[in-house]
Amino acid sequence: AQGATPPAIPTVTFTAGLLSGLTEAIMIVTPAEVCKIRMQSQYHSLIDPSQKPQMNAKYKNVAQTAMLIVKEEGIGALYKGVVPTMLRQGCNQAVNFTAYNWSKKRVLAWKKQQMEEKHGGAGSVGNDVQLDHWQSLLLGGLSGGMGPLVNNPLDVVKTRMQKQVIHPGKEPKYKSLLQSCMVIAKEEGTPALWKGITPRLMRIMPGQAITFMTYEAVSARMESFGWFDYE
């Protein structure tokens, strides 16, 4: 049963989430983000949408964009902003999984206590206590929002570094994580480091809520079928 598996130690959960975030940042997220940002930023925001298909777009699809970036700027250009991306993804996953598992442990303990009081005292209820769907949905959404609130400056710096095109012999505006933060804060004010936090939360929180609710529901159903009997 789902409740039979002891909860992971917070340090283990944090480390596992951190390493998973760092891995995805290096292997997938950074090159994909570079291509995505180049494709999105090639049009001016005030251009009439009806005119865009008529324009000769430099970046047409992900594969073509990646090959063009490598051809013009070298393969290292696909890893622009890799440090802030690693920090962002690592922080997101570490905080997300740690907060969710900590919250889940507390809610399950509370539910078990309520059930024991209702059915005859301590020991009257076994370990087969599960989250309701709405509870895993709520906990997943809340835990998913904690990472972006903390690391949004990393996301802003990452986007600025990945968007800029570096020409030979010309010094880039954004050179490193710390230098980029200082430049943005000086030119635009410290609040600029939290630009885009609202749409990030609107995207990440519902996504994490659905992810954890689905994970809990599918895990419980598979365990009820005896597909993962650890005894």
Short mmCIF file of C-alpha atoms in Angstrom, two decimals:
data_model
loop_
_atom_site.label_atom_id
_atom_site.label_comp_id
_atom_site.label_asym_id
_atom_site.label_seq_id
_atom_site.Cartn_x
_atom_site.Cartn_y
_atom_site.Cartn_z
CA ALA A 1 0.00 0.00 0.00
CA GLN A 2 1.08 3.58 -0.56
CA GLY A 3 1.36 4.43 3.12
CA ALA A 4 3.58 1.41 3.79
CA THR A 5 6.62 3.02 2.19
CA PRO A 6 8.43 5.23 4.73
CA PRO A 7 8.90 8.86 3.68
CA ALA A 8 12.30 9.83 2.37
CA ILE A 9 14.67 11.74 4.64
CA PRO A 10 14.49 15.47 3.73
CA THR A 11 18.23 15.61 2.99
CA VAL A 12 17.95 12.67 0.61
CA THR A 13 14.91 14.19 -1.10
CA PHE A 14 16.62 17.57 -1.44
CA THR A 15 19.82 16.04 -2.86
CA ALA A 16 17.96 13.78 -5.28
CA GLY A 17 15.88 16.69 -6.53
CA LEU A 18 18.96 18.89 -6.85
CA LEU A 19 20.89 16.31 -8.87
CA SER A 20 17.92 15.60 -11.13
CA GLY A 21 17.56 19.31 -11.83
CA LEU A 22 21.26 19.72 -12.61
CA THR A 23 21.17 16.70 -14.93
CA GLU A 24 18.20 17.90 -16.95
CA ALA A 25 19.68 21.40 -17.17
CA ILE A 26 22.89 20.10 -18.76
CA MET A 27 21.46 17.41 -21.00
CA ILE A 28 18.21 18.94 -22.26
CA VAL A 29 17.00 22.24 -20.84
CA THR A 30 19.86 24.63 -21.69
CA PRO A 31 20.16 23.84 -25.44
CA ALA A 32 16.37 23.70 -25.77
CA GLU A 33 15.96 27.04 -23.98
CA VAL A 34 18.56 28.71 -26.19
CA CYS A 35 16.72 27.57 -29.33
CA LYS A 36 13.32 28.52 -27.90
CA ILE A 37 14.41 32.00 -26.89
CA ARG A 38 16.09 32.68 -30.24
CA MET A 39 12.94 31.61 -32.09
CA GLN A 40 10.67 33.67 -29.86
CA SER A 41 12.78 36.83 -29.88
CA GLN A 42 13.40 37.11 -33.63
CA TYR A 43 10.16 39.04 -34.14
CA HIS A 44 9.55 42.47 -32.68
CA SER A 45 6.65 42.42 -30.24
CA LEU A 46 4.88 45.28 -32.09
CA ILE A 47 4.91 43.60 -35.50
CA ASP A 48 1.49 42.82 -36.91
CA PRO A 49 1.02 39.03 -36.48
CA SER A 50 -0.40 38.81 -40.00
CA GLN A 51 2.93 40.03 -41.40
CA LYS A 52 5.09 37.42 -39.63
CA PRO A 53 4.51 34.58 -42.13
CA GLN A 54 5.62 36.92 -44.91
CA MET A 55 8.90 37.75 -43.19
CA ASN A 56 12.02 35.75 -43.84
CA ALA A 57 12.55 34.21 -40.40
CA LYS A 58 16.13 33.36 -39.52
CA TYR A 59 15.13 30.60 -37.10
CA LYS A 60 12.46 28.28 -38.49
CA ASN A 61 12.41 25.18 -36.27
CA VAL A 62 14.34 23.70 -33.36
CA ALA A 63 16.70 21.51 -35.40
CA GLN A 64 17.47 24.26 -37.93
CA THR A 65 17.94 26.78 -35.12
CA ALA A 66 20.38 24.54 -33.26
CA MET A 67 22.44 23.83 -36.38
CA LEU A 68 22.52 27.51 -37.35
CA ILE A 69 23.65 28.58 -33.87
CA VAL A 70 26.44 25.98 -33.90
CA LYS A 71 27.49 27.06 -37.41
CA GLU A 72 27.58 30.79 -36.63
CA GLU A 73 28.64 30.84 -32.97
CA GLY A 74 30.04 27.40 -32.18
CA ILE A 75 28.58 24.54 -30.19
CA GLY A 76 29.30 26.35 -26.93
CA ALA A 77 26.58 28.86 -27.82
CA LEU A 78 23.96 26.18 -27.16
CA TYR A 79 25.13 26.24 -23.55
CA LYS A 80 24.92 29.96 -23.00
CA GLY A 81 23.52 30.56 -19.55
CA VAL A 82 24.19 26.99 -18.45
CA VAL A 83 25.22 28.08 -14.93
CA PRO A 84 22.03 30.02 -14.10
CA THR A 85 20.00 27.29 -15.81
CA MET A 86 21.63 24.62 -13.65
CA LEU A 87 21.05 26.68 -10.53
CA ARG A 88 17.45 27.36 -11.52
CA GLN A 89 16.58 23.77 -12.37
CA GLY A 90 18.47 22.36 -9.40
CA CYS A 91 16.80 24.79 -7.02
CA ASN A 92 13.37 24.16 -8.53
CA GLN A 93 13.53 20.39 -8.22
CA ALA A 94 15.23 20.35 -4.82
CA VAL A 95 12.75 22.76 -3.26
CA ASN A 96 9.79 21.24 -5.09
CA PHE A 97 10.32 17.63 -4.00
CA THR A 98 11.46 18.54 -0.49
CA ALA A 99 8.48 20.82 0.14
CA TYR A 100 6.03 18.31 -1.33
CA ASN A 101 7.34 15.34 0.65
CA TRP A 102 7.52 17.36 3.88
CA SER A 103 3.97 18.62 3.40
CA LYS A 104 2.72 15.18 2.42
CA LYS A 105 4.22 13.63 5.54
CA ARG A 106 2.48 16.20 7.75
CA VAL A 107 -0.89 15.83 6.04
CA LEU A 108 -0.77 12.03 6.21
CA ALA A 109 0.11 12.17 9.92
CA TRP A 110 -2.81 14.53 10.52
CA LYS A 111 -5.21 12.32 8.55
CA LYS A 112 -4.08 9.24 10.45
CA GLN A 113 -4.60 11.01 13.78
CA GLN A 114 -8.10 12.09 12.75
CA MET A 115 -8.98 8.54 11.68
CA GLU A 116 -7.63 7.05 14.92
CA GLU A 117 -9.67 9.46 17.04
CA LYS A 118 -12.72 8.50 15.05
CA HIS A 119 -12.16 4.72 15.15
CA GLY A 120 -10.99 4.01 18.67
CA GLY A 121 -7.65 5.57 19.51
CA ALA A 122 -4.00 5.07 18.64
CA GLY A 123 -3.17 1.93 16.71
CA SER A 124 -6.70 1.46 15.43
CA VAL A 125 -5.69 2.60 11.94
CA GLY A 126 -2.92 0.99 9.90
CA ASN A 127 -0.43 2.72 7.66
CA ASP A 128 -2.68 2.59 4.61
CA VAL A 129 -3.46 6.32 4.66
CA GLN A 130 -3.42 8.19 1.36
CA LEU A 131 -3.80 11.75 0.20
CA ASP A 132 -7.08 12.76 -1.37
CA HIS A 133 -6.76 13.91 -4.96
CA TRP A 134 -7.47 17.52 -4.03
CA GLN A 135 -4.80 17.37 -1.33
CA SER A 136 -2.05 16.16 -3.66
CA LEU A 137 -3.24 18.74 -6.22
CA LEU A 138 -2.98 21.55 -3.65
CA LEU A 139 0.34 20.44 -2.16
CA GLY A 140 1.85 19.96 -5.61
CA GLY A 141 0.82 23.44 -6.71
CA LEU A 142 2.09 25.15 -3.57
CA SER A 143 5.42 23.31 -3.55
CA GLY A 144 5.86 24.01 -7.25
CA GLY A 145 5.55 27.75 -6.67
CA MET A 146 8.26 27.97 -4.03
CA GLY A 147 11.21 27.48 -6.38
CA PRO A 148 10.30 30.24 -8.87
CA LEU A 149 9.71 32.76 -6.08
CA VAL A 150 13.29 32.23 -4.91
CA ASN A 151 15.15 31.75 -8.19
CA ASN A 152 13.40 34.09 -10.62
CA PRO A 153 16.56 36.28 -10.90
CA LEU A 154 18.34 33.22 -12.26
CA ASP A 155 15.64 32.83 -14.92
CA VAL A 156 15.90 36.49 -15.93
CA VAL A 157 19.70 36.32 -16.22
CA LYS A 158 19.51 33.02 -18.10
CA THR A 159 17.12 34.50 -20.66
CA ARG A 160 19.23 37.62 -21.18
CA MET A 161 22.42 35.57 -21.67
CA GLN A 162 20.77 33.12 -24.07
CA LYS A 163 19.08 35.82 -26.11
CA GLN A 164 22.20 37.84 -26.87
CA VAL A 165 24.15 37.01 -30.01
CA ILE A 166 27.91 37.19 -29.49
CA HIS A 167 29.88 38.52 -32.44
CA PRO A 168 33.63 37.86 -32.76
CA GLY A 169 35.69 40.71 -31.37
CA LYS A 170 32.70 42.29 -29.64
CA GLU A 171 32.32 42.06 -25.88
CA PRO A 172 28.92 40.70 -24.76
CA LYS A 173 26.78 42.78 -22.43
CA TYR A 174 25.99 39.90 -20.09
CA LYS A 175 29.10 37.91 -19.15
CA SER A 176 28.37 36.00 -15.95
CA LEU A 177 25.65 35.39 -13.40
CA LEU A 178 26.78 37.97 -10.86
CA GLN A 179 27.78 40.58 -13.44
CA SER A 180 24.43 40.19 -15.23
CA CYS A 181 22.49 40.64 -11.99
CA MET A 182 24.43 43.81 -11.22
CA VAL A 183 23.91 45.23 -14.72
CA ILE A 184 20.16 44.54 -14.68
CA ALA A 185 19.73 45.95 -11.17
CA LYS A 186 21.74 49.08 -12.07
CA GLU A 187 20.00 49.79 -15.39
CA GLU A 188 16.45 48.67 -14.58
CA GLY A 189 16.23 48.46 -10.81
CA THR A 190 16.29 45.42 -8.52
CA PRO A 191 12.59 44.54 -9.14
CA ALA A 192 13.56 43.83 -12.77
CA LEU A 193 15.15 40.59 -11.54
CA TRP A 194 11.63 39.37 -10.77
CA LYS A 195 10.16 40.25 -14.16
CA GLY A 196 7.89 37.53 -15.47
CA ILE A 197 7.29 35.92 -12.07
CA THR A 198 3.50 35.96 -12.51
CA PRO A 199 3.38 34.05 -15.82
CA ARG A 200 6.02 31.64 -14.46
CA LEU A 201 3.85 30.86 -11.46
CA MET A 202 0.77 30.57 -13.67
CA ARG A 203 2.61 27.98 -15.77
CA ILE A 204 4.57 26.07 -13.14
CA MET A 205 2.11 25.81 -10.25
CA PRO A 206 -0.78 24.22 -12.22
CA GLY A 207 1.70 21.95 -14.00
CA GLN A 208 3.23 20.69 -10.76
CA ALA A 209 -0.20 20.35 -9.16
CA ILE A 210 -1.38 18.10 -11.98
CA THR A 211 1.93 16.19 -12.03
CA PHE A 212 1.85 15.27 -8.34
CA MET A 213 -1.87 14.50 -8.31
CA THR A 214 -1.45 12.19 -11.30
CA TYR A 215 1.66 10.62 -9.79
CA GLU A 216 -0.11 9.85 -6.51
CA ALA A 217 -3.23 8.51 -8.23
CA VAL A 218 -1.33 6.29 -10.66
CA SER A 219 1.07 5.05 -7.96
CA ALA A 220 -1.79 4.12 -5.64
CA ARG A 221 -3.63 2.28 -8.42
CA MET A 222 -0.55 0.35 -9.53
CA GLU A 223 0.26 -0.64 -5.96
CA SER A 224 -3.33 -1.79 -5.43
CA PHE A 225 -2.82 -4.14 -8.36
CA GLY A 226 0.24 -5.56 -6.63
CA TRP A 227 2.59 -4.51 -9.42
CA PHE A 228 5.13 -3.17 -6.92
CA ASP A 229 5.03 -5.58 -4.00
CA TYR A 230 8.23 -4.96 -2.02
CA GLU A 231 7.61 -7.69 0.57
#
